[in-house]
XYZ file of C-alpha atoms in Angstrom:
448
model
C 0.122 -0.295 0.068
C 1.465 3.661 -0.948
C 1.523 5.785 2.233
C -0.635 9.242 2.268
C 2.087 12.134 1.316
C 2.372 14.273 3.808
C 0.812 17.597 2.533
C -2.537 15.407 2.018
C -2.847 13.227 5.090
C -5.618 14.667 7.120
C -4.837 14.999 10.713
C -8.348 14.558 13.301
C -8.134 17.832 15.177
C -8.489 16.624 18.652
C -12.003 18.018 20.693
C -11.869 19.113 24.153
C -14.022 17.116 26.568
C -13.323 19.744 29.667
C -11.226 22.256 30.716
C -7.554 22.141 29.821
C -5.019 22.892 32.475
C -1.756 22.264 31.175
C 1.516 23.836 31.202
C 2.954 24.043 27.395
C 7.061 25.296 27.087
C 6.838 26.922 23.777
C 10.209 26.994 21.373
C 12.268 29.878 20.784
C 10.570 32.956 18.247
C 11.296 32.625 14.247
C 11.675 36.382 14.352
C 14.331 36.936 17.210
C 15.978 33.788 15.479
C 16.192 34.421 11.944
C 17.177 38.376 13.056
C 19.945 37.119 15.222
C 21.647 34.925 12.800
C 21.608 37.471 10.166
C 23.558 39.648 12.784
C 25.497 37.442 13.930
C 26.686 36.310 10.559
C 27.921 39.925 9.791
C 29.345 40.532 13.439
C 32.976 41.421 13.192
C 33.692 38.528 15.803
C 31.792 35.110 16.971
C 28.669 34.900 18.492
C 26.090 32.211 20.681
C 22.525 31.468 19.895
C 20.782 29.900 22.929
C 17.519 28.273 22.725
C 17.269 29.179 18.656
C 14.025 28.020 17.722
C 14.544 25.076 15.073
C 12.182 24.849 12.101
C 12.014 25.169 8.810
C 12.214 28.565 8.589
C 15.266 28.880 11.004
C 16.798 25.576 9.085
C 16.802 27.652 5.802
C 18.319 30.915 7.551
C 20.866 28.569 8.982
C 21.814 26.532 5.338
C 21.539 29.865 3.208
C 24.233 31.748 5.687
C 26.727 28.897 5.878
C 26.330 28.316 1.832
C 27.377 32.049 2.227
C 30.608 31.067 3.635
C 29.029 31.352 7.524
C 30.062 28.790 9.982
C 26.898 27.860 12.087
C 27.760 25.348 14.845
C 25.210 23.498 16.567
C 25.892 22.171 20.250
C 24.134 20.831 23.317
C 25.142 22.499 26.468
C 24.204 20.387 29.419
C 25.693 23.161 32.421
C 26.020 26.761 32.918
C 29.089 27.831 32.022
C 30.695 31.946 33.498
C 29.784 34.644 31.475
C 32.597 35.036 28.998
C 34.403 31.624 29.093
C 33.593 30.854 25.051
C 30.667 28.287 25.786
C 26.956 29.177 26.129
C 25.680 30.717 29.655
C 23.047 27.908 30.026
C 21.898 24.641 29.286
C 19.955 23.275 26.222
C 20.419 23.677 22.604
C 23.118 26.338 21.368
C 23.944 27.505 17.982
C 27.352 28.927 17.634
C 28.214 31.489 14.436
C 30.967 32.308 13.275
C 31.380 35.483 10.723
C 33.507 35.153 7.328
C 34.075 36.639 4.470
C 30.999 36.278 2.114
C 30.965 34.620 -0.971
C 29.751 33.205 -4.084
C 28.877 31.773 -6.408
C 25.974 30.248 -3.984
C 22.220 29.352 -4.490
C 19.709 30.156 -1.525
C 16.649 28.008 -1.429
C 13.990 30.387 0.691
C 11.634 28.010 0.772
C 8.528 30.113 1.272
C 9.857 32.105 4.711
C 9.506 35.621 4.449
C 12.714 36.511 6.593
C 14.885 34.708 4.320
C 13.759 35.744 0.847
C 13.564 39.354 2.287
C 17.045 39.452 5.047
C 19.295 37.311 2.312
C 19.626 39.576 -0.835
C 21.170 42.659 1.297
C 23.681 40.196 2.825
C 24.298 39.062 -0.684
C 25.442 42.725 -2.308
C 28.443 42.098 0.493
C 29.002 38.706 -0.802
C 31.666 38.214 -3.541
C 30.170 36.748 -6.542
C 26.803 35.889 -7.577
C 24.217 34.566 -5.355
C 20.995 32.919 -6.473
C 17.470 32.993 -5.003
C 15.028 30.582 -5.661
C 12.069 29.030 -3.337
C 8.713 26.920 -3.154
C 6.127 28.212 -6.178
C 3.997 30.241 -3.396
C 7.287 32.664 -2.873
C 7.076 33.713 -6.341
C 4.320 34.843 -5.417
C 5.375 36.812 -2.825
C 6.430 40.755 -3.736
C 9.971 41.445 -3.217
C 10.023 44.467 -4.969
C 10.258 46.802 -2.068
C 13.800 45.087 -1.578
C 14.851 44.823 -5.176
C 14.459 48.284 -6.182
C 16.132 49.724 -2.431
C 18.798 47.145 -3.169
C 19.488 48.796 -7.212
C 18.668 52.534 -6.037
C 22.011 51.876 -3.628
C 24.037 50.222 -6.460
C 23.439 46.339 -6.115
C 23.249 44.432 -9.550
C 20.522 42.094 -9.241
C 18.601 40.445 -11.968
C 14.868 39.077 -11.572
C 13.710 39.597 -15.550
C 11.481 42.704 -13.750
C 9.429 40.372 -11.980
C 9.977 42.141 -8.442
C 9.791 38.350 -6.949
C 11.910 34.935 -6.980
C 14.079 33.787 -8.624
C 16.453 36.689 -8.343
C 20.295 36.836 -8.853
C 22.013 39.092 -6.631
C 25.767 39.638 -8.335
C 27.668 40.405 -4.912
C 30.378 43.039 -5.197
C 32.118 42.407 -1.772
C 30.284 46.015 -0.112
C 27.501 48.313 -0.854
C 28.181 52.021 -0.818
C 24.596 52.350 0.852
C 22.777 56.055 1.341
C 19.171 57.260 1.428
C 16.901 55.390 -0.169
C 13.155 55.418 -0.909
C 10.665 52.126 -0.270
C 7.140 51.696 -0.173
C 7.082 48.795 2.807
C 3.084 49.288 2.660
C 2.640 45.548 1.825
C 5.543 44.066 4.587
C 7.449 45.874 7.059
C 10.155 43.358 5.886
C 11.622 45.450 3.222
C 12.399 48.026 6.211
C 14.314 45.795 8.492
C 15.855 43.642 5.390
C 17.972 47.084 4.494
C 18.660 47.936 8.306
C 19.809 44.409 9.344
C 23.013 44.837 6.792
C 22.846 48.622 6.886
C 25.809 49.162 9.677
C 28.187 46.722 7.215
C 27.202 49.492 4.178
C 30.143 52.221 3.351
C 27.434 54.409 4.477
C 25.059 52.815 6.190
C 21.898 53.074 5.184
C 18.849 56.223 5.476
C 15.817 54.268 4.664
C 12.555 56.750 3.756
C 9.052 54.610 3.975
C 6.805 56.750 0.940
C 3.789 54.585 1.371
C 0.485 55.056 3.264
C 0.150 52.350 6.168
C 3.257 50.141 7.650
C 1.939 47.293 8.715
C 4.098 45.214 11.500
C 5.885 47.963 13.145
C 6.329 45.511 16.274
C 8.978 43.835 13.923
C 10.572 47.325 12.666
C 10.674 47.915 16.820
C 12.389 44.402 17.261
C 15.221 44.724 14.483
C 16.061 48.500 15.985
C 16.144 46.780 19.617
C 18.637 44.070 18.616
C 21.120 46.513 16.167
C 21.516 48.055 18.945
C 22.086 45.368 21.403
C 24.940 44.204 18.777
C 26.743 47.831 18.764
C 25.087 49.669 16.015
C 23.635 52.918 16.161
C 20.497 53.415 14.590
C 18.296 56.271 14.310
C 14.085 55.905 14.533
C 11.208 58.190 14.118
C 10.281 56.945 18.147
C 13.697 58.591 19.100
C 13.049 61.650 17.392
C 13.613 60.860 14.346
C 11.604 62.277 11.005
C 8.425 60.452 10.349
C 8.884 57.062 8.920
C 12.841 57.515 8.725
C 15.627 55.445 10.103
C 19.192 55.839 10.078
C 21.759 53.345 10.498
C 25.520 54.015 10.920
C 28.400 52.166 9.356
C 30.280 49.963 12.027
C 31.107 47.435 13.124
C 29.206 44.666 15.117
C 29.549 42.952 18.027
C 29.358 39.096 18.845
C 27.214 38.400 21.783
C 25.635 35.926 23.887
C 21.650 35.785 22.877
C 18.997 33.613 24.665
C 16.157 33.324 22.028
C 12.850 34.369 23.337
C 9.889 31.810 23.378
C 7.772 32.626 20.079
C 4.371 34.434 21.575
C 2.761 34.266 18.542
C 3.087 30.373 18.333
C 1.724 30.664 22.182
C -1.564 31.735 20.676
C -3.196 28.170 20.051
C -2.649 27.587 23.386
C -3.913 30.668 25.043
C -6.559 30.134 23.048
C -7.375 26.541 23.829
C -7.773 28.311 27.688
C -10.065 30.197 26.191
C -12.109 28.165 24.467
C -12.427 25.443 27.596
C -12.481 27.632 30.378
C -9.437 25.988 31.287
C -5.428 27.228 32.426
C -2.810 27.019 30.336
C 0.811 28.472 31.359
C 3.407 29.626 29.096
C 6.784 29.170 30.860
C 9.392 32.255 30.109
C 7.247 34.459 28.917
C 8.954 37.937 28.636
C 7.936 41.298 30.876
C 9.622 43.469 28.086
C 9.442 42.726 24.367
C 9.499 43.543 21.026
C 7.260 40.607 19.776
C 3.997 41.107 18.183
C 2.263 38.155 20.070
C 2.373 40.105 23.373
C -1.011 41.774 22.268
C -2.251 38.474 22.785
C -2.486 39.358 26.641
C -4.754 42.403 25.932
C -6.825 41.222 23.116
C -7.832 37.662 24.517
C -8.703 39.462 28.032
C -10.980 41.960 26.173
C -12.275 38.201 24.413
C -12.856 36.991 28.016
C -10.064 35.704 29.911
C -7.531 36.690 32.352
C -3.859 36.676 32.640
C -1.390 37.193 35.078
C 2.659 37.088 35.071
C 3.707 34.709 37.768
C 7.146 33.125 38.607
C 5.782 30.425 36.711
C 5.231 32.132 33.552
C 2.024 33.498 31.812
C -1.120 32.200 33.512
C -4.051 32.416 31.087
C -7.190 31.416 32.021
C -10.727 31.457 30.252
C -13.896 32.554 32.175
C -16.192 30.480 30.005
C -17.362 32.539 27.850
C -16.138 33.665 24.606
C -17.120 37.385 23.336
C -16.348 39.260 20.125
C -14.320 41.846 19.231
C -13.780 44.912 17.091
C -9.892 45.374 16.774
C -7.488 46.675 14.547
C -4.841 44.313 14.170
C -2.768 46.302 12.033
C 0.894 45.816 13.915
C -0.114 42.080 14.473
C -1.508 40.697 11.583
C 0.081 37.093 12.394
C -2.258 37.133 15.388
C -5.313 37.227 12.766
C -5.830 33.477 12.131
C -6.140 32.673 15.777
C -8.316 35.160 16.562
C -10.484 34.652 13.559
C -10.826 30.906 14.993
C -11.788 32.173 18.397
C -13.884 35.158 17.170
C -16.374 32.135 15.284
C -16.308 30.789 19.094
C -17.815 33.771 20.412
C -21.176 34.698 21.762
C -21.386 38.010 19.691
C -20.275 39.119 16.318
C -15.846 40.591 15.245
C -14.695 42.398 13.144
C -10.812 42.145 12.361
C -9.163 45.287 10.557
C -6.301 46.607 9.176
C -4.981 43.446 7.403
C -5.131 43.787 4.110
C -1.704 43.148 3.950
C -2.290 39.481 5.134
C -3.823 39.119 1.252
C 0.283 38.464 0.866
C 1.563 36.376 3.289
C 2.103 32.446 3.117
C -0.902 32.158 1.528
C -3.837 35.027 1.092
C -4.911 34.339 4.844
C -7.950 36.630 4.386
C -9.802 34.478 1.492
C -8.802 31.411 2.989
C -10.113 31.850 6.763
C -13.179 32.838 4.711
C -13.328 29.769 2.775
C -12.625 27.496 5.382
C -14.192 28.574 8.400
C -17.187 29.435 6.090
C -17.409 25.609 4.797
C -17.400 24.273 8.754
C -20.963 26.370 8.657
C -19.800 29.305 9.754
C -20.693 33.244 8.554
C -17.555 35.216 7.686
C -17.531 37.931 4.650
C -14.013 39.621 4.143
C -13.845 43.834 4.023
C -11.884 45.829 2.239
C -8.635 45.074 5.212
C -10.048 42.452 7.173
C -12.775 40.345 8.373
C -16.864 40.414 9.904
C -17.271 37.317 11.950
C -20.908 36.181 12.649
C -20.863 33.274 14.936
C -22.875 30.623 14.017
C -22.931 26.458 15.158
C -20.611 24.977 12.792
C -19.955 21.160 12.499
C -17.311 19.392 11.204
C -15.265 18.958 7.779
C -11.951 19.298 6.137
C -10.054 22.282 6.892
C -7.421 23.327 4.372
C -4.071 25.111 5.405
C -2.893 26.375 1.508
C 0.769 25.367 3.373
C 0.348 27.800 5.695
C 1.065 27.218 9.303
C -1.107 29.517 10.941
C -4.222 28.070 9.222
C -3.021 25.223 10.651
C -3.253 26.030 14.225
C -6.664 28.154 13.372
C -7.941 24.894 12.360
C -7.028 22.929 15.302
C -8.366 25.943 17.732
C -11.696 25.118 16.296
C -11.587 22.024 16.248
C -11.356 22.088 20.301
C -14.767 22.802 20.015
C -16.482 21.384 17.190
C -16.115 17.616 16.819
C -15.033 16.285 13.639
C -12.667 18.787 12.170
C -10.006 17.597 9.710
C -6.761 19.552 9.756
C -5.538 18.768 5.746
C -1.519 18.812 5.916
C -1.098 19.596 9.555
C 2.485 18.791 8.898
C 2.949 22.475 7.872
C 3.449 23.883 11.171
C 6.972 22.587 11.309
C 7.617 26.184 9.047
C 7.948 27.360 12.752
C 6.160 25.042 15.364
C 8.125 21.979 15.471
C 6.089 18.963 17.337
C 2.526 20.984 17.083
C 0.682 17.535 17.120
C 3.067 16.231 19.943
C 2.459 19.717 21.574
C -1.348 20.080 21.197
C -2.107 16.109 21.769
C -0.332 16.741 25.384
C -1.721 19.811 26.694
C -5.043 18.234 26.053
C -3.449 15.040 28.003
C -4.094 12.656 25.364
């Protein structure tokens, strides 16, 4: 008998038979891990990343940097070591990143990872030789024009046959002059982050001026700025008294650091949602008191939808009240949370309006169309708006929930399955993009 391919296999989403009561250790942040990999690779000395996320997106980033000549050694530390001893300062997995002269020719597989396809073309301009970028079929549909046009304006030579998308080749010249550049980053804040991350290595640094209307996912730009400053870069931002929509990075050497990666707070979303939906309690250890991660907004949003939370020595303790309320919320800065919030909203006691997320049509899939179709096929009542979704709760029934190779669609379907018997998730394996072993973590939370 021929085995069913993983991408077509159906996973019966576990149905909650009562209130969940669990502690869930969420792996490290993809956004922090991939930014840290880039910065460590451009540093003037080796650095450590502790508790990095091992997922498809981060392994693609590590593999791409290795192809450019960076040394990335994976180790497991079982005991603490004194700071400055040249080894990680705590237990767990760690990656030692050893910068080197970047070189081509090289080929980079971006998969469908926005951070890889957007953060690495600027890095490739610093390489000596051509670097070809390719990826999954869906990656060809995702916009890269913001990065491509900006790099060309800064002096880079890029062949993309006018597509503004993959596949493309960056002809690295061993450096880039840099300087002022205007871009429209309204379709992705990653365009700004991509230029800022490599800017300290440009001869003149960079001055990025966003010329579009709205700028989505601002927390991710603040994350980039904070991480640059942590490794010694000088960054001027609108928040620090600079011009609106302008970021300046001064050229200079970057320091190697010993960085512990925070848990991925956006990946904590389905587990917190489980507490909300089942009137249970979930604890997420190591939730930071201060963070630039967009997922931190979940504390506010899910509390408004009927839960309560508290930061304790155990971590973030989140408890559902037994009621799930609708919400009217602008998710423009935290768009990645939309699928999970939409799933909870479909189970609420009143309608919800999710606004400010038109850019989700350009994510791993068209998330607004996908959520509308999949929830409605389970009996829901979801309509697309110009910039989001309107969700009117209805009694749902079982059925197949398609994921479109989108990890957040898979976790959204799993949330619905808690309250709706008979939901089957197509290609739950796509969660490996950012949340390895999700089915096992989910079953463990439910005590299965």
